[in-house]
Amino acid sequence: MDRVPSGIKGLDELLGGGFPEGRCILVVGSPGSGKTTFALQYLYHGAMLGETGLYVTLDEHPDLVKKNLQSYDWDIDGMEKKGKLLFIDASGIRRARSGDNSLVSSYGSSGVDVTDFTELLKTISKVVEGENVHRIALDPVTSLMLRYVEELKRRRATVAFFDALADSGCTSIITSELKTSLMDRRFQLEEFLSHGVVLLHSLFHEGNIVRAVQIEKMRGISHDTQIRPYQFGVTGIEVFPRDKVF
Ligand SMILES: Nc1ncnc2c1ncn2[C@@H]1O[C@H](COP(=O)(O)OP(=O)(O)OP(=O)(O)O)[C@@H](O)[C@H]1O
Ligand SMILES: [Mg+2]
């Protein structure tokens, strides 16, 4: 299987080279664990390699997302101007001033009003085809899944969405919110349905909070399964692939 470099320092060593190409990878984490950082770091790295990345925001306005990432040493605006980073605002949060998002406006509106996966997929597909997108990040999928009250419908819609993203030929990162602490937790539906799962944990160890990453699953490839420490720095998330937490 061909690999796509993640752009997360140290993570590719755990993956044996990178994410499997054309798959949907879920990044599951608690509040502030670095889900948005992970998603944008993945796209930004791709952009540096010349691959166009599409970021779909479901909870926050794109401007706010960019503002929150200013502490990193990334030229997001520059990449956006070059057309290597594209943003779709599916947050439902609109600005009074229209036309502040040239990509979305060129696809028909100043934002996407998303009520389900099918509608979002239509917009994503148009942009992927029109702009030759290689990498997608959707952050976070949680609010969209909550639109489906009935579990069977939610399951079917989520599988169909993941499969359609895979069919687009892009390699996708989907973030998901973890509402319980690591140990003794229930698995979330989307963890079963995605092609791969990366967990971002906050662990309490010897009186300290330790940030740790674990590859829970990655269909089709062999990978490290241990819990490894990570930290934030100016370049984003860095994983220490040979260190152990416990
Ligand atoms: N330059 C930096 N240096 C060190 N840590 C940083 C830096 N920038 C951000 N952080 C850390 O990253 C965390 C936020 O990361 P991020 O927004 O990616 O998390 P998230 O999981 O998406 O959060 P949320 O659940 O709110 O969506 C901050 O809480 C902070 O601890
Ligand atoms: Mg976030």
Coordinates of C-alpha atoms and ligand atoms in Angstrom, one line a residue:
M1 CA 0.0 0.0 0.0
D2 CA 1.4 3.5 -0.9
R3 CA 2.0 5.8 2.1
V4 CA 1.2 9.4 2.6
P5 CA 3.6 11.2 5.0
S6 CA 1.6 12.6 8.0
G7 CA 3.7 15.7 8.6
I8 CA 3.6 14.9 12.3
K9 CA 7.2 14.6 13.4
G10 CA 7.9 11.0 14.7
L11 CA 4.5 9.6 13.8
D12 CA 5.5 8.1 10.5
E13 CA 8.0 5.9 12.3
L14 CA 5.1 4.4 14.2
L15 CA 3.1 4.0 11.0
G16 CA 6.0 2.4 9.0
G17 CA 6.2 5.3 6.6
G18 CA 2.9 7.2 6.8
F19 CA -0.9 6.8 6.4
P20 CA -2.1 4.3 3.9
E21 CA -3.0 6.2 0.8
G22 CA -6.7 6.9 0.0
R23 CA -7.9 6.0 3.5
C24 CA -10.0 7.8 6.1
I25 CA -8.1 8.2 9.3
L26 CA -9.9 9.2 12.5
V27 CA -8.0 11.4 15.1
V28 CA -9.8 11.0 18.4
G29 CA -8.9 13.3 21.3
S30 CA -10.1 15.1 24.4
P31 CA -10.6 18.9 24.5
G32 CA -7.3 20.7 23.7
S33 CA -5.5 17.5 22.9
G34 CA -4.4 18.8 19.5
K35 CA -7.0 17.6 17.0
T36 CA -7.1 20.8 15.0
T37 CA -3.3 21.1 15.1
F38 CA -3.0 17.6 13.8
A39 CA -5.4 18.2 11.0
L40 CA -3.8 21.4 9.8
Q41 CA -0.3 20.1 10.3
Y42 CA -1.2 17.2 8.0
L43 CA -2.5 19.5 5.3
Y44 CA 0.3 22.1 5.7
H45 CA 2.9 19.4 5.3
G46 CA 1.1 18.2 2.1
A47 CA 1.0 21.8 0.8
M48 CA 4.8 22.1 1.3
L49 CA 5.1 18.9 -0.9
G50 CA 2.9 20.5 -3.5
E51 CA -0.3 18.6 -2.6
T52 CA -3.4 20.7 -2.3
G53 CA -5.2 20.3 1.0
L54 CA -8.9 21.0 1.9
Y55 CA -9.9 21.8 5.4
V56 CA -13.6 21.5 6.3
T57 CA -14.5 23.2 9.6
L58 CA -17.7 22.2 11.2
D59 CA -17.7 24.0 14.5
E60 CA -15.5 27.1 14.2
H61 CA -15.3 29.9 11.6
P62 CA -12.2 29.4 9.4
D63 CA -10.8 32.7 10.5
L64 CA -10.9 31.6 14.1
V65 CA -9.3 28.3 13.3
K66 CA -6.4 30.2 11.6
K67 CA -6.1 32.6 14.4
N68 CA -5.8 29.8 17.0
L69 CA -3.0 28.3 15.0
Q70 CA -0.9 31.5 14.8
S71 CA 1.5 30.3 17.5
Y72 CA 2.9 27.7 15.0
D73 CA 5.6 28.5 12.5
W74 CA 3.2 27.9 9.5
D75 CA 2.4 30.3 6.7
I76 CA -1.2 29.3 6.3
D77 CA -2.2 32.6 4.6
G78 CA 0.7 32.2 2.1
M79 CA -0.4 28.6 1.3
E80 CA -4.0 29.7 0.9
K81 CA -3.0 32.5 -1.5
K82 CA -1.0 30.0 -3.6
G83 CA -4.2 27.8 -3.7
K84 CA -2.5 24.9 -1.8
L85 CA -4.7 25.2 1.3
L86 CA -8.5 25.5 0.8
F87 CA -11.1 26.1 3.5
I88 CA -14.8 25.2 3.5
D89 CA -16.8 26.8 6.2
A90 CA -19.5 24.3 7.2
S91 CA -19.8 25.7 10.7
G92 CA -23.0 27.5 10.1
I93 CA -21.3 30.6 11.6
R94 CA -21.6 33.4 9.0
R95 CA -20.1 36.8 8.7
A96 CA -22.3 39.7 7.8
R97 CA -19.6 40.6 5.2
S98 CA -19.9 38.2 2.3
G99 CA -17.1 37.2 -0.1
D100 CA -14.5 36.7 2.6
N101 CA -14.0 33.1 1.5
S102 CA -13.1 33.1 -2.2
L103 CA -13.1 29.3 -2.5
V104 CA -16.5 28.7 -1.1
S105 CA -18.0 31.7 -3.0
S106 CA -16.6 30.3 -6.2
Y107 CA -18.6 27.2 -5.5
G108 CA -21.8 29.0 -5.1
S109 CA -22.3 30.5 -1.6
S110 CA -20.5 32.2 1.3
G111 CA -20.7 29.1 3.3
V112 CA -22.2 25.6 3.3
D113 CA -25.3 25.0 5.3
V114 CA -24.9 21.4 6.2
T115 CA -27.7 19.3 7.6
D116 CA -26.2 15.9 6.8
F117 CA -23.3 14.0 5.3
T118 CA -24.8 13.9 1.8
E119 CA -24.9 17.6 1.4
L120 CA -21.4 18.1 2.7
L121 CA -20.1 15.4 0.4
K122 CA -21.6 17.2 -2.7
T123 CA -19.6 20.3 -1.8
I124 CA -16.4 18.4 -1.0
S125 CA -16.6 16.4 -4.2
K126 CA -17.0 19.6 -6.3
V127 CA -14.0 21.2 -4.7
V128 CA -11.9 18.0 -4.8
E129 CA -12.5 17.6 -8.5
G130 CA -12.2 21.3 -9.4
E131 CA -9.1 22.0 -7.4
N132 CA -7.2 18.7 -7.7
V133 CA -7.2 18.1 -3.9
H134 CA -5.0 15.3 -2.5
R135 CA -5.6 15.7 1.3
I136 CA -8.8 16.4 3.2
A137 CA -9.2 17.3 6.9
L138 CA -12.6 17.5 8.5
D139 CA -12.7 18.9 12.0
P140 CA -14.7 17.7 13.9
V141 CA -17.1 15.1 12.7
T142 CA -18.9 14.9 16.0
S143 CA -21.6 17.6 15.4
L144 CA -22.5 16.1 12.1
M145 CA -22.9 12.6 13.5
L146 CA -25.2 14.0 16.2
R147 CA -27.6 15.1 13.5
Y148 CA -28.6 11.4 13.2
V149 CA -30.6 10.5 16.2
E150 CA -31.2 6.9 15.2
E151 CA -28.1 4.8 15.7
L152 CA -28.6 2.6 12.6
K153 CA -29.0 5.7 10.3
R154 CA -26.0 7.3 11.9
R155 CA -23.9 4.2 11.3
R156 CA -25.0 3.9 7.6
A157 CA -24.5 7.6 6.9
T158 CA -21.1 7.6 8.5
V159 CA -19.9 4.5 6.6
A160 CA -21.2 5.9 3.3
F161 CA -19.4 9.2 4.0
F162 CA -16.1 7.5 4.8
D163 CA -16.3 5.3 1.8
A164 CA -17.2 8.2 -0.5
L165 CA -14.1 10.2 0.8
A166 CA -12.0 7.2 0.1
D167 CA -13.4 6.9 -3.4
S168 CA -12.4 10.5 -4.1
G169 CA -8.8 9.2 -4.0
C170 CA -7.9 11.6 -1.2
T171 CA -6.3 10.6 2.1
S172 CA -8.5 12.1 4.8
I173 CA -8.1 13.1 8.5
I174 CA -11.4 13.2 10.4
T175 CA -11.2 14.5 14.0
S176 CA -13.6 13.3 16.6
E177 CA -14.2 14.4 20.2
L178 CA -13.5 12.0 23.0
K179 CA -15.8 12.7 25.9
T180 CA -14.3 10.2 28.5
S181 CA -10.9 9.6 29.8
L182 CA -8.7 7.0 28.2
M183 CA -9.0 4.0 30.5
D184 CA -12.2 2.2 30.9
R185 CA -14.0 4.1 28.2
R186 CA -16.6 3.0 25.7
F187 CA -15.4 2.9 22.1
Q188 CA -17.1 5.4 19.8
L189 CA -19.1 4.3 16.7
E190 CA -16.8 6.1 14.3
E191 CA -13.8 4.2 15.6
F192 CA -15.2 1.0 14.2
L193 CA -16.2 2.5 10.9
S194 CA -13.0 4.4 9.9
H195 CA -10.1 2.8 8.2
G196 CA -7.6 3.9 10.9
V197 CA -7.7 5.5 14.4
V198 CA -5.1 7.7 16.1
L199 CA -5.8 8.4 19.7
L200 CA -4.6 11.6 21.5
H201 CA -4.6 11.0 25.2
S202 CA -4.0 13.0 28.3
L203 CA -2.7 10.6 30.9
F204 CA -2.1 11.1 34.6
H205 CA 1.2 9.4 35.5
E206 CA 3.3 9.8 38.6
G207 CA 1.6 13.1 39.5
N208 CA 1.9 14.6 36.1
I209 CA -0.3 15.0 33.0
V210 CA 1.4 13.4 30.1
R211 CA 0.3 13.8 26.5
A212 CA 0.4 10.5 24.6
V213 CA -0.5 9.2 21.2
Q214 CA -1.5 5.7 20.2
I215 CA -2.4 4.1 16.9
E216 CA -5.4 2.1 17.8
K217 CA -5.9 0.6 14.3
M218 CA -4.7 1.1 10.7
R219 CA -6.4 -1.3 8.4
G220 CA -4.0 -3.0 5.9
I221 CA -0.7 -2.1 7.4
S222 CA 1.3 -3.2 10.5
H223 CA 2.1 -0.5 12.9
D224 CA 3.2 0.3 16.5
T225 CA 0.5 -0.1 19.1
Q226 CA 2.2 1.3 22.1
I227 CA 1.3 4.6 23.8
R228 CA 4.0 7.1 22.9
P229 CA 4.5 10.7 24.3
Y230 CA 4.0 13.8 22.2
Q231 CA 4.3 17.5 22.8
F232 CA 3.5 20.8 21.1
G233 CA 6.2 23.1 19.8
V234 CA 6.4 25.9 17.3
T235 CA 6.4 23.3 14.4
G236 CA 3.3 21.7 15.8
I237 CA 2.9 18.2 17.3
E238 CA 6.0 16.1 17.8
V239 CA 5.8 12.4 18.7
F240 CA 8.6 10.6 20.4
P241 CA 8.4 7.2 18.7
R242 CA 10.9 5.3 20.8
D243 CA 9.9 6.6 24.2
K244 CA 7.4 4.9 26.5
V245 CA 5.0 6.6 28.8
F246 CA 4.7 3.8 31.3
Ligands
LIG1 N1 3.0 27.1 20.1 C1 2.5 26.2 21.1 N2 3.3 25.7 21.9 C2 2.9 24.8 22.8 N3 1.6 24.4 22.9 C3 0.7 24.9 22.1 C4 1.1 25.8 21.1 N4 0.0 26.2 20.4 C5 -1.0 25.4 20.9 N5 -0.6 24.7 21.9 C6 -1.4 23.7 22.7 O1 -2.3 23.2 21.8 C7 -3.6 23.1 22.4 C8 -4.8 23.3 21.5 O2 -4.6 22.5 20.4 P1 -5.8 22.3 19.4 O3 -6.6 23.5 19.2 O4 -5.2 21.7 18.1 O5 -6.7 21.2 20.2 P2 -8.1 20.6 19.9 O6 -8.0 19.2 20.3 O7 -8.5 20.9 18.5 O8 -9.0 21.4 20.9 P3 -10.6 21.5 20.9 O9 -11.1 20.3 21.6 O10 -10.8 22.8 21.6 O11 -11.1 21.6 19.4 C9 -3.6 24.2 23.4 O12 -4.4 23.9 24.5 C10 -2.2 24.3 23.8 O13 -1.9 23.5 24.9
MG2 MG -10.1 21.8 17.6

